């Protein structure tokens, strides 16, 4: 370890500062208008009318994660009660209950095909279950246990039945080939825990959010990020690609949600609730991208018109922190889960 | 921005990465936002949160009174 006043290190530090300044300058150069300038004349978006159509009871401890299947009908939830539940959100019925080897689940994912679910957490691994094959106890069969993480599994997303991408507390991203049961890629992605991953609509790129306060855009096969987005002043808890593919929304511990535009490389909007008391744990966007929805520590979902930057209201019902939120692929419903042990489907 | 720099190698990598990121092509915010707006407008009619359901029959979450073959 070179001494603090090592001239090479100092030179590199100065270069770093200069680069940061240059990036800011380049961003400012293209910031010719604000969101308000461009969208100010639009008609206000109507008030979102969502109510809890299904109150899904079944978990007996905090529910940490929810994710819709590609069929916009089934959803998987993971809870500290050590279970995954597969729900039919149209009827409210439990389709499958999967007992976990470790109850410390933090993240779940449904493959778009509906054939597999993945979960992981403080067990430092990601387990893949085949919903169409049962083991001797009648529960969905474990087809893969992905090991080797040096931190908790915080996020996972299936690209397809054969590929999954994971983010973890060891600051890494891993891309797994599920057929071979091997990592295709493993690299350090941030300078803090990676807590959220969102795939682009064309599945060629993805965004990561981290406790290091930044978000990064990656090409699927690269180990170096294409872009890094700064703006949040505390942990980024959740990221969500905009359906256009041009931008992404975030939810953060700093009590704001933001819209980052990819091609102009900057934070183009900051969404604040009327009373900034709580951080946002999760976020999602409506089908067109007009609304951003964020689950909050204050037990409600806050909604904003993304273009006019207007708070559109709150969805209330949960009695404790909302931990996760998932918008169905066809945009018809939003699922939320909470420390109150319940899952709600808002339609 | 908080970066943990523990050695020269890492520091060099961080700076190189920033140099790459500084060099990307950026379009104007006005053009970028206009295109996002265009996408949203084009898809508004399919966004249930914006326009609701065309009829109750179109809502798969509705309470059903008669038997349905699942």
PDB file of N, CA and C in Angstrom, chain A residues 194-279:
ATOM      1  N   UNK A 194     -24.906  -4.448  -4.489  1.00  0.00           N
ATOM      2  CA  UNK A 194     -25.831  -4.287  -5.619  1.00  0.00           C
ATOM      3  C   UNK A 194     -27.180  -4.704  -5.075  1.00  0.00           C
ATOM      4  N   UNK A 195     -28.193  -3.843  -5.138  1.00  0.00           N
ATOM      5  CA  UNK A 195     -29.480  -4.204  -4.542  1.00  0.00           C
ATOM      6  C   UNK A 195     -30.630  -4.361  -5.520  1.00  0.00           C
ATOM      7  N   UNK A 196     -30.430  -3.965  -6.766  1.00  0.00           N
ATOM      8  CA  UNK A 196     -31.544  -4.064  -7.703  1.00  0.00           C
ATOM      9  C   UNK A 196     -31.039  -4.202  -9.129  1.00  0.00           C
ATOM     10  N   UNK A 197     -31.777  -4.989  -9.927  1.00  0.00           N
ATOM     11  CA  UNK A 197     -31.437  -5.167 -11.344  1.00  0.00           C
ATOM     12  C   UNK A 197     -32.705  -5.002 -12.150  1.00  0.00           C
ATOM     13  N   UNK A 198     -32.625  -4.311 -13.290  1.00  0.00           N
ATOM     14  CA  UNK A 198     -33.778  -4.227 -14.169  1.00  0.00           C
ATOM     15  C   UNK A 198     -33.320  -4.448 -15.608  1.00  0.00           C
ATOM     16  N   UNK A 199     -33.966  -5.389 -16.295  1.00  0.00           N
ATOM     17  CA  UNK A 199     -33.590  -5.693 -17.676  1.00  0.00           C
ATOM     18  C   UNK A 199     -34.265  -4.728 -18.630  1.00  0.00           C
ATOM     19  N   UNK A 200     -33.592  -4.388 -19.719  1.00  0.00           N
ATOM     20  CA  UNK A 200     -34.205  -3.518 -20.716  1.00  0.00           C
ATOM     21  C   UNK A 200     -35.299  -4.287 -21.450  1.00  0.00           C
ATOM     22  N   UNK A 201     -36.240  -3.567 -22.064  1.00  0.00           N
ATOM     23  CA  UNK A 201     -37.325  -4.247 -22.789  1.00  0.00           C
ATOM     24  C   UNK A 201     -36.797  -5.217 -23.862  1.00  0.00           C
ATOM     25  N   UNK A 202     -35.665  -4.903 -24.487  1.00  0.00           N
ATOM     26  CA  UNK A 202     -35.125  -5.806 -25.509  1.00  0.00           C
ATOM     27  C   UNK A 202     -34.127  -6.809 -24.936  1.00  0.00           C
ATOM     28  N   UNK A 203     -34.002  -6.826 -23.615  1.00  0.00           N
ATOM     29  CA  UNK A 203     -33.113  -7.771 -22.916  1.00  0.00           C
ATOM     30  C   UNK A 203     -31.653  -7.715 -23.326  1.00  0.00           C
ATOM     31  N   UNK A 204     -31.226  -6.618 -23.948  1.00  0.00           N
ATOM     32  CA  UNK A 204     -29.817  -6.543 -24.360  1.00  0.00           C
ATOM     33  C   UNK A 204     -28.966  -5.803 -23.336  1.00  0.00           C
ATOM     34  N   UNK A 205     -29.629  -5.003 -22.494  1.00  0.00           N
ATOM     35  CA  UNK A 205     -28.895  -4.247 -21.481  1.00  0.00           C
ATOM     36  C   UNK A 205     -29.653  -4.351 -20.163  1.00  0.00           C
ATOM     37  N   UNK A 206     -29.022  -3.875 -19.102  1.00  0.00           N
ATOM     38  CA  UNK A 206     -29.718  -3.842 -17.822  1.00  0.00           C
ATOM     39  C   UNK A 206     -29.148  -2.724 -16.967  1.00  0.00           C
ATOM     40  N   UNK A 207     -29.941  -2.345 -15.963  1.00  0.00           N
ATOM     41  CA  UNK A 207     -29.532  -1.295 -15.022  1.00  0.00           C
ATOM     42  C   UNK A 207     -29.346  -1.944 -13.664  1.00  0.00           C
ATOM     43  N   UNK A 208     -28.339  -1.475 -12.918  1.00  0.00           N
ATOM     44  CA  UNK A 208     -28.172  -1.927 -11.535  1.00  0.00           C
ATOM     45  C   UNK A 208     -28.259  -0.717 -10.622  1.00  0.00           C
ATOM     46  N   UNK A 209     -28.773  -0.971  -9.408  1.00  0.00           N
ATOM     47  CA  UNK A 209     -28.827   0.096  -8.402  1.00  0.00           C
ATOM     48  C   UNK A 209     -28.043  -0.396  -7.204  1.00  0.00           C
ATOM     49  N   UNK A 210     -27.372   0.512  -6.514  1.00  0.00           N
ATOM     50  CA  UNK A 210     -26.494   0.086  -5.420  1.00  0.00           C
ATOM     51  C   UNK A 210     -26.569   1.014  -4.214  1.00  0.00           C
ATOM     52  N   UNK A 211     -26.088   0.480  -3.076  1.00  0.00           N
ATOM     53  CA  UNK A 211     -26.023   1.323  -1.880  1.00  0.00           C
ATOM     54  C   UNK A 211     -24.908   2.364  -2.021  1.00  0.00           C
ATOM     55  N   UNK A 212     -24.111   2.252  -3.092  1.00  0.00           N
ATOM     56  CA  UNK A 212     -23.077   3.271  -3.304  1.00  0.00           C
ATOM     57  C   UNK A 212     -23.681   4.535  -3.922  1.00  0.00           C
ATOM     58  N   UNK A 213     -25.016   4.598  -3.964  1.00  0.00           N
ATOM     59  CA  UNK A 213     -25.821   5.744  -4.419  1.00  0.00           C
ATOM     60  C   UNK A 213     -25.885   5.899  -5.943  1.00  0.00           C
ATOM     61  N   UNK A 214     -25.206   5.040  -6.670  1.00  0.00           N
ATOM     62  CA  UNK A 214     -25.211   5.194  -8.120  1.00  0.00           C
ATOM     63  C   UNK A 214     -26.006   4.085  -8.802  1.00  0.00           C
ATOM     64  N   UNK A 215     -26.282   4.331 -10.087  1.00  0.00           N
ATOM     65  CA  UNK A 215     -26.914   3.324 -10.931  1.00  0.00           C
ATOM     66  C   UNK A 215     -25.996   3.153 -12.124  1.00  0.00           C
ATOM     67  N   UNK A 216     -25.966   1.950 -12.676  1.00  0.00           N
ATOM     68  CA  UNK A 216     -25.107   1.722 -13.832  1.00  0.00           C
ATOM     69  C   UNK A 216     -25.852   0.995 -14.934  1.00  0.00           C
ATOM     70  N   UNK A 217     -25.491   1.331 -16.172  1.00  0.00           N
ATOM     71  CA  UNK A 217     -26.071   0.682 -17.345  1.00  0.00           C
ATOM     72  C   UNK A 217     -25.026  -0.279 -17.909  1.00  0.00           C
ATOM     73  N   UNK A 218     -25.441  -1.505 -18.190  1.00  0.00           N
ATOM     74  CA  UNK A 218     -24.522  -2.543 -18.672  1.00  0.00           C
ATOM     75  C   UNK A 218     -25.062  -3.194 -19.937  1.00  0.00           C
ATOM     76  N   UNK A 219     -24.128  -3.565 -20.813  1.00  0.00           N
ATOM     77  CA  UNK A 219     -24.442  -4.455 -21.923  1.00  0.00           C
ATOM     78  C   UNK A 219     -24.361  -5.846 -21.329  1.00  0.00           C
ATOM     79  N   UNK A 220     -25.257  -6.725 -21.762  1.00  0.00           N
ATOM     80  CA  UNK A 220     -25.324  -8.049 -21.144  1.00  0.00           C
ATOM     81  C   UNK A 220     -24.003  -8.809 -21.075  1.00  0.00           C
ATOM     82  N   UNK A 221     -23.177  -8.678 -22.103  1.00  0.00           N
ATOM     83  CA  UNK A 221     -21.960  -9.502 -22.137  1.00  0.00           C
ATOM     84  C   UNK A 221     -20.715  -8.787 -21.619  1.00  0.00           C
ATOM     85  N   UNK A 222     -20.860  -7.529 -21.184  1.00  0.00           N
ATOM     86  CA  UNK A 222     -19.684  -6.761 -20.761  1.00  0.00           C
ATOM     87  C   UNK A 222     -19.455  -6.812 -19.260  1.00  0.00           C
ATOM     88  N   UNK A 223     -18.199  -6.634 -18.878  1.00  0.00           N
ATOM     89  CA  UNK A 223     -17.861  -6.570 -17.452  1.00  0.00           C
ATOM     90  C   UNK A 223     -17.579  -5.151 -17.012  1.00  0.00           C
ATOM     91  N   UNK A 224     -17.646  -4.213 -17.958  1.00  0.00           N
ATOM     92  CA  UNK A 224     -17.448  -2.808 -17.603  1.00  0.00           C
ATOM     93  C   UNK A 224     -18.751  -2.087 -17.933  1.00  0.00           C
ATOM     94  N   UNK A 225     -19.170  -1.164 -17.073  1.00  0.00           N
ATOM     95  CA  UNK A 225     -20.434  -0.471 -17.331  1.00  0.00           C
ATOM     96  C   UNK A 225     -20.320   0.484 -18.510  1.00  0.00           C
ATOM     97  N   UNK A 226     -21.453   0.733 -19.186  1.00  0.00           N
ATOM     98  CA  UNK A 226     -21.456   1.714 -20.265  1.00  0.00           C
ATOM     99  C   UNK A 226     -21.565   3.123 -19.686  1.00  0.00           C
ATOM    100  N   UNK A 227     -22.409   3.247 -18.660  1.00  0.00           N
ATOM    101  CA  UNK A 227     -22.619   4.555 -18.055  1.00  0.00           C
ATOM    102  C   UNK A 227     -22.880   4.409 -16.570  1.00  0.00           C
ATOM    103  N   UNK A 228     -22.533   5.459 -15.813  1.00  0.00           N
ATOM    104  CA  UNK A 228     -22.831   5.506 -14.376  1.00  0.00           C
ATOM    105  C   UNK A 228     -23.659   6.747 -14.123  1.00  0.00           C
ATOM    106  N   UNK A 229     -24.731   6.592 -13.371  1.00  0.00           N
ATOM    107  CA  UNK A 229     -25.639   7.710 -13.113  1.00  0.00           C
ATOM    108  C   UNK A 229     -25.592   8.109 -11.654  1.00  0.00           C
ATOM    109  N   UNK A 230     -25.261   9.371 -11.417  1.00  0.00           N
ATOM    110  CA  UNK A 230     -25.229   9.895 -10.046  1.00  0.00           C
ATOM    111  C   UNK A 230     -26.410  10.831  -9.846  1.00  0.00           C
ATOM    112  N   UNK A 231     -26.727  11.114  -8.610  1.00  0.00           N
ATOM    113  CA  UNK A 231     -27.832  12.024  -8.328  1.00  0.00           C
ATOM    114  C   UNK A 231     -28.425  11.731  -6.963  1.00  0.00           C
ATOM    115  N   UNK A 232     -28.664  10.451  -6.716  1.00  0.00           N
ATOM    116  CA  UNK A 232     -29.222  10.104  -5.402  1.00  0.00           C
ATOM    117  C   UNK A 232     -28.203  10.397  -4.309  1.00  0.00           C
ATOM    118  N   UNK A 233     -28.739  10.775  -3.137  1.00  0.00           N
ATOM    119  CA  UNK A 233     -27.853  11.142  -2.037  1.00  0.00           C
ATOM    120  C   UNK A 233     -27.809  10.069  -0.958  1.00  0.00           C
ATOM    121  N   UNK A 234     -28.447   8.933  -1.272  1.00  0.00           N
ATOM    122  CA  UNK A 234     -28.344   7.787  -0.363  1.00  0.00           C
ATOM    123  C   UNK A 234     -28.560   6.520  -1.187  1.00  0.00           C
ATOM    124  N   UNK A 235     -28.647   5.377  -0.515  1.00  0.00           N
ATOM    125  CA  UNK A 235     -28.787   4.089  -1.217  1.00  0.00           C
ATOM    126  C   UNK A 235     -29.868   4.131  -2.299  1.00  0.00           C
ATOM    127  N   UNK A 236     -29.555   3.609  -3.465  1.00  0.00           N
ATOM    128  CA  UNK A 236     -30.577   3.375  -4.476  1.00  0.00           C
ATOM    129  C   UNK A 236     -31.128   2.001  -4.119  1.00  0.00           C
ATOM    130  N   UNK A 237     -32.409   1.895  -3.808  1.00  0.00           N
ATOM    131  CA  UNK A 237     -32.981   0.610  -3.411  1.00  0.00           C
ATOM    132  C   UNK A 237     -33.600  -0.166  -4.560  1.00  0.00           C
ATOM    133  N   UNK A 238     -34.006   0.558  -5.590  1.00  0.00           N
ATOM    134  CA  UNK A 238     -34.705  -0.112  -6.671  1.00  0.00           C
ATOM    135  C   UNK A 238     -34.554   0.640  -7.985  1.00  0.00           C
ATOM    136  N   UNK A 239     -34.447  -0.104  -9.083  1.00  0.00           N
ATOM    137  CA  UNK A 239     -34.376   0.509 -10.407  1.00  0.00           C
ATOM    138  C   UNK A 239     -35.393  -0.186 -11.303  1.00  0.00           C
ATOM    139  N   UNK A 240     -35.923   0.562 -12.277  1.00  0.00           N
ATOM    140  CA  UNK A 240     -36.894  -0.017 -13.200  1.00  0.00           C
ATOM    141  C   UNK A 240     -36.730   0.616 -14.570  1.00  0.00           C
ATOM    142  N   UNK A 241     -36.472  -0.192 -15.584  1.00  0.00           N
ATOM    143  CA  UNK A 241     -36.311   0.303 -16.938  1.00  0.00           C
ATOM    144  C   UNK A 241     -37.625   0.890 -17.433  1.00  0.00           C
ATOM    145  N   UNK A 242     -37.548   1.993 -18.145  1.00  0.00           N
ATOM    146  CA  UNK A 242     -38.730   2.581 -18.760  1.00  0.00           C
ATOM    147  C   UNK A 242     -39.089   1.723 -19.969  1.00  0.00           C
ATOM    148  N   UNK A 243     -40.390   1.481 -20.213  1.00  0.00           N
ATOM    149  CA  UNK A 243     -40.766   0.627 -21.341  1.00  0.00           C
ATOM    150  C   UNK A 243     -40.231   1.104 -22.688  1.00  0.00           C
ATOM    151  N   UNK A 244     -39.937   2.395 -22.815  1.00  0.00           N
ATOM    152  CA  UNK A 244     -39.379   2.906 -24.064  1.00  0.00           C
ATOM    153  C   UNK A 244     -37.949   2.418 -24.268  1.00  0.00           C
ATOM    154  N   UNK A 245     -37.289   2.033 -23.176  1.00  0.00           N
ATOM    155  CA  UNK A 245     -35.893   1.638 -23.270  1.00  0.00           C
ATOM    156  C   UNK A 245     -34.948   2.828 -23.217  1.00  0.00           C
ATOM    157  N   UNK A 246     -35.503   4.038 -23.190  1.00  0.00           N
ATOM    158  CA  UNK A 246     -34.670   5.247 -23.225  1.00  0.00           C
ATOM    159  C   UNK A 246     -34.272   5.760 -21.847  1.00  0.00           C
ATOM    160  N   UNK A 247     -34.930   5.261 -20.810  1.00  0.00           N
ATOM    161  CA  UNK A 247     -34.712   5.834 -19.475  1.00  0.00           C
ATOM    162  C   UNK A 247     -34.978   4.778 -18.406  1.00  0.00           C
ATOM    163  N   UNK A 248     -34.781   5.160 -17.153  1.00  0.00           N
ATOM    164  CA  UNK A 248     -35.149   4.261 -16.064  1.00  0.00           C
ATOM    165  C   UNK A 248     -35.534   5.079 -14.845  1.00  0.00           C
ATOM    166  N   UNK A 249     -36.378   4.470 -14.001  1.00  0.00           N
ATOM    167  CA  UNK A 249     -36.819   5.126 -12.767  1.00  0.00           C
ATOM    168  C   UNK A 249     -36.144   4.451 -11.585  1.00  0.00           C
ATOM    169  N   UNK A 250     -36.095   5.179 -10.475  1.00  0.00           N
ATOM    170  CA  UNK A 250     -35.436   4.639  -9.281  1.00  0.00           C
ATOM    171  C   UNK A 250     -36.248   4.946  -8.031  1.00  0.00           C
ATOM    172  N   UNK A 251     -35.964   4.189  -6.958  1.00  0.00           N
ATOM    173  CA  UNK A 251     -36.533   4.493  -5.640  1.00  0.00           C
ATOM    174  C   UNK A 251     -35.358   4.454  -4.681  1.00  0.00           C
ATOM    175  N   UNK A 252     -35.291   5.419  -3.782  1.00  0.00           N
ATOM    176  CA  UNK A 252     -34.089   5.510  -2.943  1.00  0.00           C
ATOM    177  C   UNK A 252     -34.365   5.791  -1.479  1.00  0.00           C
ATOM    178  N   UNK A 253     -33.383   5.480  -0.683  1.00  0.00           N
ATOM    179  CA  UNK A 253     -33.378   5.756   0.745  1.00  0.00           C
ATOM    180  C   UNK A 253     -33.409   7.261   0.993  1.00  0.00           C
ATOM    181  N   UNK A 254     -33.002   8.037  -0.023  1.00  0.00           N
ATOM    182  CA  UNK A 254     -32.972   9.502   0.144  1.00  0.00           C
ATOM    183  C   UNK A 254     -34.361  10.122   0.017  1.00  0.00           C
ATOM    184  N   UNK A 255     -35.405   9.274   0.018  1.00  0.00           N
ATOM    185  CA  UNK A 255     -36.810   9.698   0.008  1.00  0.00           C
ATOM    186  C   UNK A 255     -37.267  10.316  -1.315  1.00  0.00           C
ATOM    187  N   UNK A 256     -36.511  10.090  -2.372  1.00  0.00           N
ATOM    188  CA  UNK A 256     -36.960  10.547  -3.682  1.00  0.00           C
ATOM    189  C   UNK A 256     -36.978   9.373  -4.657  1.00  0.00           C
ATOM    190  N   UNK A 257     -37.708   9.625  -5.763  1.00  0.00           N
ATOM    191  CA  UNK A 257     -37.667   8.703  -6.892  1.00  0.00           C
ATOM    192  C   UNK A 257     -37.108   9.585  -8.008  1.00  0.00           C
ATOM    193  N   UNK A 258     -36.389   9.011  -8.933  1.00  0.00           N
ATOM    194  CA  UNK A 258     -35.843   9.833 -10.009  1.00  0.00           C
ATOM    195  C   UNK A 258     -36.005   9.163 -11.350  1.00  0.00           C
ATOM    196  N   UNK A 259     -35.967   9.987 -12.397  1.00  0.00           N
ATOM    197  CA  UNK A 259     -35.935   9.470 -13.762  1.00  0.00           C
ATOM    198  C   UNK A 259     -34.581   9.847 -14.332  1.00  0.00           C
ATOM    199  N   UNK A 260     -33.865   8.843 -14.802  1.00  0.00           N
ATOM    200  CA  UNK A 260     -32.573   9.083 -15.453  1.00  0.00           C
ATOM    201  C   UNK A 260     -32.746   8.792 -16.933  1.00  0.00           C
ATOM    202  N   UNK A 261     -32.326   9.727 -17.772  1.00  0.00           N
ATOM    203  CA  UNK A 261     -32.389   9.489 -19.199  1.00  0.00           C
ATOM    204  C   UNK A 261     -31.047   8.938 -19.660  1.00  0.00           C
ATOM    205  N   UNK A 262     -31.094   7.870 -20.443  1.00  0.00           N
ATOM    206  CA  UNK A 262     -29.859   7.197 -20.836  1.00  0.00           C
ATOM    207  C   UNK A 262     -29.078   7.968 -21.896  1.00  0.00           C
ATOM    208  N   UNK A 263     -29.772   8.471 -22.923  1.00  0.00           N
ATOM    209  CA  UNK A 263     -29.024   9.040 -24.042  1.00  0.00           C
ATOM    210  C   UNK A 263     -28.488  10.435 -23.785  1.00  0.00           C
ATOM    211  N   UNK A 264     -29.099  11.166 -22.859  1.00  0.00           N
ATOM    212  CA  UNK A 264     -28.519  12.464 -22.495  1.00  0.00           C
ATOM    213  C   UNK A 264     -27.691  12.299 -21.214  1.00  0.00           C
ATOM    214  N   UNK A 265     -27.699  11.052 -20.702  1.00  0.00           N
ATOM    215  CA  UNK A 265     -26.841  10.678 -19.579  1.00  0.00           C
ATOM    216  C   UNK A 265     -27.045  11.534 -18.338  1.00  0.00           C
ATOM    217  N   UNK A 266     -28.320  11.747 -17.921  1.00  0.00           N
ATOM    218  CA  UNK A 266     -28.501  12.525 -16.697  1.00  0.00           C
ATOM    219  C   UNK A 266     -29.856  12.310 -16.030  1.00  0.00           C
ATOM    220  N   UNK A 267     -29.920  12.843 -14.810  1.00  0.00           N
ATOM    221  CA  UNK A 267     -31.103  12.815 -13.977  1.00  0.00           C
ATOM    222  C   UNK A 267     -32.035  13.890 -14.521  1.00  0.00           C
ATOM    223  N   UNK A 268     -33.125  13.509 -15.184  1.00  0.00           N
ATOM    224  CA  UNK A 268     -34.001  14.518 -15.777  1.00  0.00           C
ATOM    225  C   UNK A 268     -35.202  14.884 -14.911  1.00  0.00           C
ATOM    226  N   UNK A 269     -35.497  14.083 -13.904  1.00  0.00           N
ATOM    227  CA  UNK A 269     -36.605  14.432 -13.017  1.00  0.00           C
ATOM    228  C   UNK A 269     -36.374  13.841 -11.636  1.00  0.00           C
ATOM    229  N   UNK A 270     -36.816  14.592 -10.618  1.00  0.00           N
ATOM    230  CA  UNK A 270     -36.760  14.097  -9.237  1.00  0.00           C
ATOM    231  C   UNK A 270     -38.161  14.179  -8.680  1.00  0.00           C
ATOM    232  N   UNK A 271     -38.703  13.048  -8.236  1.00  0.00           N
ATOM    233  CA  UNK A 271     -40.072  12.976  -7.739  1.00  0.00           C
ATOM    234  C   UNK A 271     -40.047  12.926  -6.225  1.00  0.00           C
ATOM    235  N   UNK A 272     -40.682  13.939  -5.601  1.00  0.00           N
ATOM    236  CA  UNK A 272     -40.718  13.996  -4.133  1.00  0.00           C
ATOM    237  C   UNK A 272     -42.152  13.863  -3.647  1.00  0.00           C
ATOM    238  N   UNK A 273     -42.365  13.138  -2.565  1.00  0.00           N
ATOM    239  CA  UNK A 273     -43.704  13.053  -2.008  1.00  0.00           C
ATOM    240  C   UNK A 273     -44.029  14.347  -1.259  1.00  0.00           C
ATOM    241  N   UNK A 274     -45.328  14.624  -1.028  1.00  0.00           N
ATOM    242  CA  UNK A 274     -45.714  15.861  -0.336  1.00  0.00           C
ATOM    243  C   UNK A 274     -45.069  15.989   1.040  1.00  0.00           C
ATOM    244  N   UNK A 275     -44.961  14.854   1.760  1.00  0.00           N
ATOM    245  CA  UNK A 275     -44.239  14.892   3.044  1.00  0.00           C
ATOM    246  C   UNK A 275     -43.105  13.891   2.967  1.00  0.00           C
ATOM    247  N   UNK A 276     -41.899  14.370   2.910  1.00  0.00           N
ATOM    248  CA  UNK A 276     -40.762  13.456   2.774  1.00  0.00           C
ATOM    249  C   UNK A 276     -40.371  12.867   4.109  1.00  0.00           C
ATOM    250  N   UNK A 277     -41.011  11.732   4.429  1.00  0.00           N
ATOM    251  CA  UNK A 277     -40.660  11.154   5.724  1.00  0.00           C
ATOM    252  C   UNK A 277     -39.931   9.829   5.584  1.00  0.00           C
ATOM    253  N   UNK A 278     -40.170   9.160   4.451  1.00  0.00           N
ATOM    254  CA  UNK A 278     -39.661   7.793   4.368  1.00  0.00           C
ATOM    255  C   UNK A 278     -38.957   7.494   3.063  1.00  0.00           C
ATOM    256  N   UNK A 279     -38.092   6.518   3.139  1.00  0.00           N
ATOM    257  CA  UNK A 279     -37.378   6.081   1.948  1.00  0.00           C
ATOM    258  C   UNK A 279     -38.258   5.193   1.085  1.00  0.00           C
TER     259      UNK A 279
END
